Coordinates of C-alpha atoms in Angstrom, one line a residue:
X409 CA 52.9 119.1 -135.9
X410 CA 54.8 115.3 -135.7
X411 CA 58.5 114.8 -134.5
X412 CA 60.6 111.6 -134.7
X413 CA 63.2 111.2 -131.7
X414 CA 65.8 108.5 -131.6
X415 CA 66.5 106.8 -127.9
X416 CA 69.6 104.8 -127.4
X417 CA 69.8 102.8 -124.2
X418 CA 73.9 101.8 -123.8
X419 CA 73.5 99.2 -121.3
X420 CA 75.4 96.4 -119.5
X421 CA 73.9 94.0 -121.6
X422 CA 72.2 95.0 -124.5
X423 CA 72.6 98.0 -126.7
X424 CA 69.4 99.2 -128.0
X425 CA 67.7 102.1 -130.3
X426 CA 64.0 103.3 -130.4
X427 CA 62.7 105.8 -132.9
X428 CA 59.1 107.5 -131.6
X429 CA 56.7 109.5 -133.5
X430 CA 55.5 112.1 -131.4
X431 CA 52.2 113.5 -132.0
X432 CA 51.9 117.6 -131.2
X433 CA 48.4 117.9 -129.3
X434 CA 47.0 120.7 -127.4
X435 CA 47.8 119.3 -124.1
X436 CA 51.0 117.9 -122.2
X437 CA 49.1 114.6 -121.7
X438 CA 47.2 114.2 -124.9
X439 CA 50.4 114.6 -126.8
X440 CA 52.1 111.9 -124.3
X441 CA 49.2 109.4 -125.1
X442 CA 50.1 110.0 -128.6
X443 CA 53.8 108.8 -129.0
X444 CA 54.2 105.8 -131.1
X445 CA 56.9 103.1 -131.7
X446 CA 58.2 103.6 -135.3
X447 CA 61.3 101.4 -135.2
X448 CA 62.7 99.2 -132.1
X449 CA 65.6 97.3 -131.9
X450 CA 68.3 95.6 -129.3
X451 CA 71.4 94.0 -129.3
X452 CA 73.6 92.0 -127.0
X453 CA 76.7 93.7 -127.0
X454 CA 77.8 92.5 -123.5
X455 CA 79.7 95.9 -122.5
X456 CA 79.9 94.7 -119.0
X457 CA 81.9 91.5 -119.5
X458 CA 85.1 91.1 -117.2
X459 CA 84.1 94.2 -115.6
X460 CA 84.1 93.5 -111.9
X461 CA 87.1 91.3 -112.3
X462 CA 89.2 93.9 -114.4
X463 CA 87.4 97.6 -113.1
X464 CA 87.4 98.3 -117.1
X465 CA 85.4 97.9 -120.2
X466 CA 86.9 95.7 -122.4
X467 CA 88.4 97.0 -126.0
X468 CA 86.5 93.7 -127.9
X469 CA 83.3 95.1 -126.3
X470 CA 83.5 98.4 -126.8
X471 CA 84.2 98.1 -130.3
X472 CA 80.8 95.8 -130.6
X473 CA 78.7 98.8 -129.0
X474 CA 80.2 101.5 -131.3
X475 CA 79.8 99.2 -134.4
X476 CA 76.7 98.7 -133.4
X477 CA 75.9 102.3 -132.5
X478 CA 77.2 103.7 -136.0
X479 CA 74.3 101.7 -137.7
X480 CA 71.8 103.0 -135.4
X481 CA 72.6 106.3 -136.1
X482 CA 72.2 105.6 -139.6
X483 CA 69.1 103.8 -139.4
X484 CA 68.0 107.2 -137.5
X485 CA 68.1 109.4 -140.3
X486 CA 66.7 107.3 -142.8
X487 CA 64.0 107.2 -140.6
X488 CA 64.5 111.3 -140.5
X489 CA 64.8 111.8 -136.6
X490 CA 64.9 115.4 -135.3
X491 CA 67.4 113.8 -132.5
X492 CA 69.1 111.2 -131.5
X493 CA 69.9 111.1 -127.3
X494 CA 71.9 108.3 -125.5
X495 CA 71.9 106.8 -121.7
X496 CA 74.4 105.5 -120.8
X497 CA 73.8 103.0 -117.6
X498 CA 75.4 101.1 -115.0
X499 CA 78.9 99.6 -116.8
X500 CA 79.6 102.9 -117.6
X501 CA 79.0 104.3 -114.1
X502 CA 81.4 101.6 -112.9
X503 CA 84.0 101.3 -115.6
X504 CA 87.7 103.2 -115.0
X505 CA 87.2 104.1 -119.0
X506 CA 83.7 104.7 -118.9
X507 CA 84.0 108.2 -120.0
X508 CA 86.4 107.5 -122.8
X509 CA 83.6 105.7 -124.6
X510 CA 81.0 108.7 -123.9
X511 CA 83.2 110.9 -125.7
X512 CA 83.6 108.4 -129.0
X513 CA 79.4 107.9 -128.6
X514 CA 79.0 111.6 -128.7
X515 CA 81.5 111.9 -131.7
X516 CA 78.9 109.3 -133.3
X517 CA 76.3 112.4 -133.5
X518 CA 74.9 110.9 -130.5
X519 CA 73.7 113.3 -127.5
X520 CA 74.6 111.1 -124.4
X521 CA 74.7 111.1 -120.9
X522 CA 75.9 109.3 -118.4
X523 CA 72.9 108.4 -115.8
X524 CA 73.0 107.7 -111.9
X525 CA 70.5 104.5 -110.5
X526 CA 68.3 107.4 -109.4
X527 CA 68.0 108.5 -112.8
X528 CA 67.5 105.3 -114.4
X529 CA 64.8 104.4 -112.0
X530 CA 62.8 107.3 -112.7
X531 CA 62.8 106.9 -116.2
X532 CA 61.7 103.4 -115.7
X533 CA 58.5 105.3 -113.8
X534 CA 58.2 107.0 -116.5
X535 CA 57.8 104.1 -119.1
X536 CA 55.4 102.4 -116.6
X537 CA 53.1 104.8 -115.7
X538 CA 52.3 106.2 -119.3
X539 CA 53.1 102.7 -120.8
X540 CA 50.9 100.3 -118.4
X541 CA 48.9 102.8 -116.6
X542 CA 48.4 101.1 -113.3
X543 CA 45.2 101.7 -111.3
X544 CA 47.0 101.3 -108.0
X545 CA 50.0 102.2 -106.4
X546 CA 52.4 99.4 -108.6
X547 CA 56.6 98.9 -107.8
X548 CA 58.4 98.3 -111.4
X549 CA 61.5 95.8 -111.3
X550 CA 63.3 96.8 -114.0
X551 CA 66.1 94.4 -114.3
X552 CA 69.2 95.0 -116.3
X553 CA 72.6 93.5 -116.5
X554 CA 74.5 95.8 -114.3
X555 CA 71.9 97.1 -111.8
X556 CA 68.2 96.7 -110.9
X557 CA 66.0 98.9 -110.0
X558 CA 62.9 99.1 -107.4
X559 CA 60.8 101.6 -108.0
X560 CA 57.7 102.7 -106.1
X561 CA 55.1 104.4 -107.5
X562 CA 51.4 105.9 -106.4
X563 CA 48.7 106.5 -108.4
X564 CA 46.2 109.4 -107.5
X565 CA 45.2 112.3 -109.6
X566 CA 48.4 111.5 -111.6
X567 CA 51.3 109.5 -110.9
X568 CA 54.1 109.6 -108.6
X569 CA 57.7 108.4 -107.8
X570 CA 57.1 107.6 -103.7
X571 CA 60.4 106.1 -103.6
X572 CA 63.1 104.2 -105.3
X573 CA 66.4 102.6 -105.5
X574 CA 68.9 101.3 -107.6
X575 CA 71.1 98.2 -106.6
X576 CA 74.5 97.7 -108.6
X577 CA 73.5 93.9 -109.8
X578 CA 72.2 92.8 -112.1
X579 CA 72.3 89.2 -114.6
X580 CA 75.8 89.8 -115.7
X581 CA 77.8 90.7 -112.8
X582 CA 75.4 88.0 -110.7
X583 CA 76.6 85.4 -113.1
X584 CA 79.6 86.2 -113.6
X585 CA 80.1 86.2 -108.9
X586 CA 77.9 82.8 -108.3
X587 CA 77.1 80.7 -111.2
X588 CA 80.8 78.8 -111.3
X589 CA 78.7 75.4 -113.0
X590 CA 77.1 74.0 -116.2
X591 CA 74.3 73.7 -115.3
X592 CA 74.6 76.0 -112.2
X593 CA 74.2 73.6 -108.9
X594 CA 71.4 74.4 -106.5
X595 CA 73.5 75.9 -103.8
X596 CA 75.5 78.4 -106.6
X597 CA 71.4 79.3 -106.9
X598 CA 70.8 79.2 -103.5
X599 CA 73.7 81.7 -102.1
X600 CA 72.5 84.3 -105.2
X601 CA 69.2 84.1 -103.7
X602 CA 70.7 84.8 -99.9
X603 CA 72.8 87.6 -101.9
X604 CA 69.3 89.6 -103.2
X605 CA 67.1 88.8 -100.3
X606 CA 69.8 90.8 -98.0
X607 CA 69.7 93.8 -100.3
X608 CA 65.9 93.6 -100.6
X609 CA 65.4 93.6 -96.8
X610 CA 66.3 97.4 -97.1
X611 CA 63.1 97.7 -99.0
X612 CA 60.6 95.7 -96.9
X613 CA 57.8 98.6 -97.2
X614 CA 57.7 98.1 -101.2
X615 CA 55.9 95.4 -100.5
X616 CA 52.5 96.9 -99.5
X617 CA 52.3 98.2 -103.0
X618 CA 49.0 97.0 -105.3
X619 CA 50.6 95.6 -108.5
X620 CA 54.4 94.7 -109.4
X621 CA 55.3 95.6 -113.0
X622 CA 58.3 93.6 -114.5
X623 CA 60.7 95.3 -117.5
X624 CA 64.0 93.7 -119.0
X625 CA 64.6 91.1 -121.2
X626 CA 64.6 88.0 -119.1
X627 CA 60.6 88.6 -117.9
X628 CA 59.7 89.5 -121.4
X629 CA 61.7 86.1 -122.8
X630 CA 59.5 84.4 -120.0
X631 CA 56.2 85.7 -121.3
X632 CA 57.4 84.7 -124.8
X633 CA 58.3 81.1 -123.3
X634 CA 55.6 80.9 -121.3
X635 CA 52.8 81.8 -124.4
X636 CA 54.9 80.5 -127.2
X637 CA 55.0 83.5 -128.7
X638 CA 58.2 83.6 -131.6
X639 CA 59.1 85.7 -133.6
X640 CA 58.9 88.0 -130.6
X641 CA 56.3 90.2 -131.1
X642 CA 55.9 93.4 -128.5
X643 CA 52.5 93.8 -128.5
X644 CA 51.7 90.0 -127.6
X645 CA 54.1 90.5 -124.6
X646 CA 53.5 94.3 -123.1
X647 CA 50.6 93.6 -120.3
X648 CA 51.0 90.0 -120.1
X649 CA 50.6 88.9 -116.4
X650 CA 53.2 86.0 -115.2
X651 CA 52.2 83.7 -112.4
X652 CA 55.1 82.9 -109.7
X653 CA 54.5 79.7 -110.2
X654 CA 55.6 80.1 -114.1
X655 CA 58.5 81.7 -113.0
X656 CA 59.7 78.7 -110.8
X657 CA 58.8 76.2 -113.4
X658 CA 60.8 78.3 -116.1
X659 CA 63.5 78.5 -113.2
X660 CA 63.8 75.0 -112.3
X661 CA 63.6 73.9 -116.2
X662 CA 66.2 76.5 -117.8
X663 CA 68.6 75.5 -115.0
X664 CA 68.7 72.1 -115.0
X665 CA 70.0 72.5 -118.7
X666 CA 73.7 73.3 -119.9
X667 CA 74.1 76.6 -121.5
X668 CA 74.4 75.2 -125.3
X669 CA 70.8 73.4 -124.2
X670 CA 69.2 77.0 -123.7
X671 CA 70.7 78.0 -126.9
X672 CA 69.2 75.6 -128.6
X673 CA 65.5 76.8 -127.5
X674 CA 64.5 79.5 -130.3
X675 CA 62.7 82.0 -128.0
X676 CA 65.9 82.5 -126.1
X677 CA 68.7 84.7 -128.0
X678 CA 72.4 82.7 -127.6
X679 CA 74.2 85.4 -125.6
X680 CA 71.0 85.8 -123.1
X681 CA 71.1 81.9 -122.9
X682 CA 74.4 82.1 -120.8
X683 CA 73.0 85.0 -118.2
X684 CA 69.1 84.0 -118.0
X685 CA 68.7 82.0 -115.0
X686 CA 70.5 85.0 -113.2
X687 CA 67.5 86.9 -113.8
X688 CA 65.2 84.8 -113.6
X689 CA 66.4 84.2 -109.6
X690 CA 65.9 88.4 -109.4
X691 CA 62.5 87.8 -110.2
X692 CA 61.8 84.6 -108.3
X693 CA 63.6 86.2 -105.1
X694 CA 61.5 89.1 -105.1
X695 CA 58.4 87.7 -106.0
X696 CA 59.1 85.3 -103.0
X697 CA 60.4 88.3 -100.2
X698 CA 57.2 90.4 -101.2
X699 CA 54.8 87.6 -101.0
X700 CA 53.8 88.8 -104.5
X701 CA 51.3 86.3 -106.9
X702 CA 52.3 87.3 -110.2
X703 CA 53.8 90.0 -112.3
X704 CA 52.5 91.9 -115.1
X705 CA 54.9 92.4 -117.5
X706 CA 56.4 95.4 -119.4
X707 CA 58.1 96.0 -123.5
X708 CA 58.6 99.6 -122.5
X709 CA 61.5 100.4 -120.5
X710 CA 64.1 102.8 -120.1
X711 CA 64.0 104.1 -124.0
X712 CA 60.4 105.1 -123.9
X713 CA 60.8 106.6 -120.5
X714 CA 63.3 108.9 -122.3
X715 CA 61.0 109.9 -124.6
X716 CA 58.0 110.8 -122.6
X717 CA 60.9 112.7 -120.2
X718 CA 61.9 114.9 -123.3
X719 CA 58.0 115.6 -124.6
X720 CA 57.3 117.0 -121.0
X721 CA 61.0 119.0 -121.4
X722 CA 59.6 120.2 -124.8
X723 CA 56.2 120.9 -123.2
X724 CA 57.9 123.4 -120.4
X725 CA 60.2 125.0 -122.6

């Protein structure tokens, strides 16, 4: 027996919708090996914008999500979903109104809830270890525009959450505090980089892990940079490796430009344009602090992590 589930991931950023088919197989982890992407799509919707100036989500930007959100759920049941579930993520958790758009997204026909860091990191585990399948203990990065999260994984007879935190930054609330210039100058850069590097110092021991696994759309826009890959295509990017040295020369290139130069590059979306170089410093930082060569880089994120989540749910039942 198939199922179709519907994911939508109401971020900082982006709003975005995944439909999996999901393959009924005698066992728990055959059945998780089967799920499939039938239909992916993201948006920039920006629902985080003025929020650490104003402590509220702003009425223009939570129009844009629920606009946005009232075509996924069509496109859901043309594609004939059994159900459509929602996360909602860090602007949400922050936002004096947050709850006030939960309860129009659930009048929608969307089953949502409202996630803590810890939450969101685990599913992020999720997405990595059944959609990469590290052969080491691995730490994902999964970057987003309200928060990032470290998360620390093992890999034994199965895999494991070891440990894990979720830090409220992320590439629009860093912009929005440092980057005051067009271009940004280096020492706008510089304090950002002070900024992480004190928060990562709580996590020194991540750094023994194996393998650092990248999700988010700034190190997926870098991979498609990097191997001139547009249209973006997911497949081309899931498991590509970045160098650190690709990073910096992406870093030091993108930010010597003015935003409306960025735009003008096709592989970069116009509203990630003004927020990139924020995340691309999270990456740099890190990569830097944990004396880490490279990254291999993830498509699957916080959606599909939601989605092998509810198969094992099913799977208990």
């Amino acid at each position: 027996m198939n199922y179709r589930i519907a994911v939508v991931d109401i971020g900082t950023y982006s709003t975005r919708l995944l439909i999996s088919a999901v393959h009924i197989k005698p066992t728990l982890e055959e059945t998780l090996n089967s799920i499939e992407d039938v239909f992916s799509v993201g948006r920039i919707t920006a629902l985080g914008r003025k929020l650490k100036e104003t402590g509220y989500l702003q009425e223009e930007a939570i129009n844009e999500v629920l606009s946005t959100l009232k075509e996924y759920v069509l496109i859901a049941k043309e594609y004939g979903v059994e159900e459509i579930i929602g996360y909602a993520t860090q602007a949400c958790r922050e936002a004096k109104n947050g709850t006030e758009l939960l309860e129009k997204v659930k009048q929608l026909g969307i089953d949502v809830k409202l996630i803590t860091g810890e939450e969101e990191a685990y599913l992020s585990f999720l997405a990595t270890a059944y959609g990469v399948k590290p052969e080491k203990d691995f730490v994902v990065i999964d970057q987003g525009g309200g928060s990032t999260e470290f998360v620390y994984g093992e890999k034994n007879s199965k895999y494991s959450l070891k440990a894990s935190v979720s830090f409220p930054f992320g590439i629009v609330s860093l912009t929005e505090r440092f980057i005051k210039s067009d271009p940004p100058k280096k020492e706008e850069l510089e304090h950002m980089r002070e900024f992480i590097v004190e928060k990562l110092s709580k996590i020194k021991d991540f750094g023994k892990a194996h393998q650092f696994i990248g999700l988010g759309g700034t190190i997926t826009t870098l991979v498609a940079l990097e191997n001139h890959i547009f249209p973006y295509v997911s497949s081309k990017v899931h498991g590509k490796v970045l160098k650190r040295d690709s990073i910096k020369k992406w870093l030091e290139k993108l930010s010597s430009m003015r935003i409306e130069d960025r735009k003008a590059i096709p592989v970069i979306e116009d509203k990630r344009a003004e927020v990139i170089i924020s995340g691309i410093v999270i990456f740099d930082t890190a990569l830097d602090f944990f004396g880490k060569d490279s990254i291999t880089v993830s498509d699957w994120g916080l959606r599909h992590g939601a989605v092998i989540k509810r198969v094992m749910e099913r799977f208990n039942d």
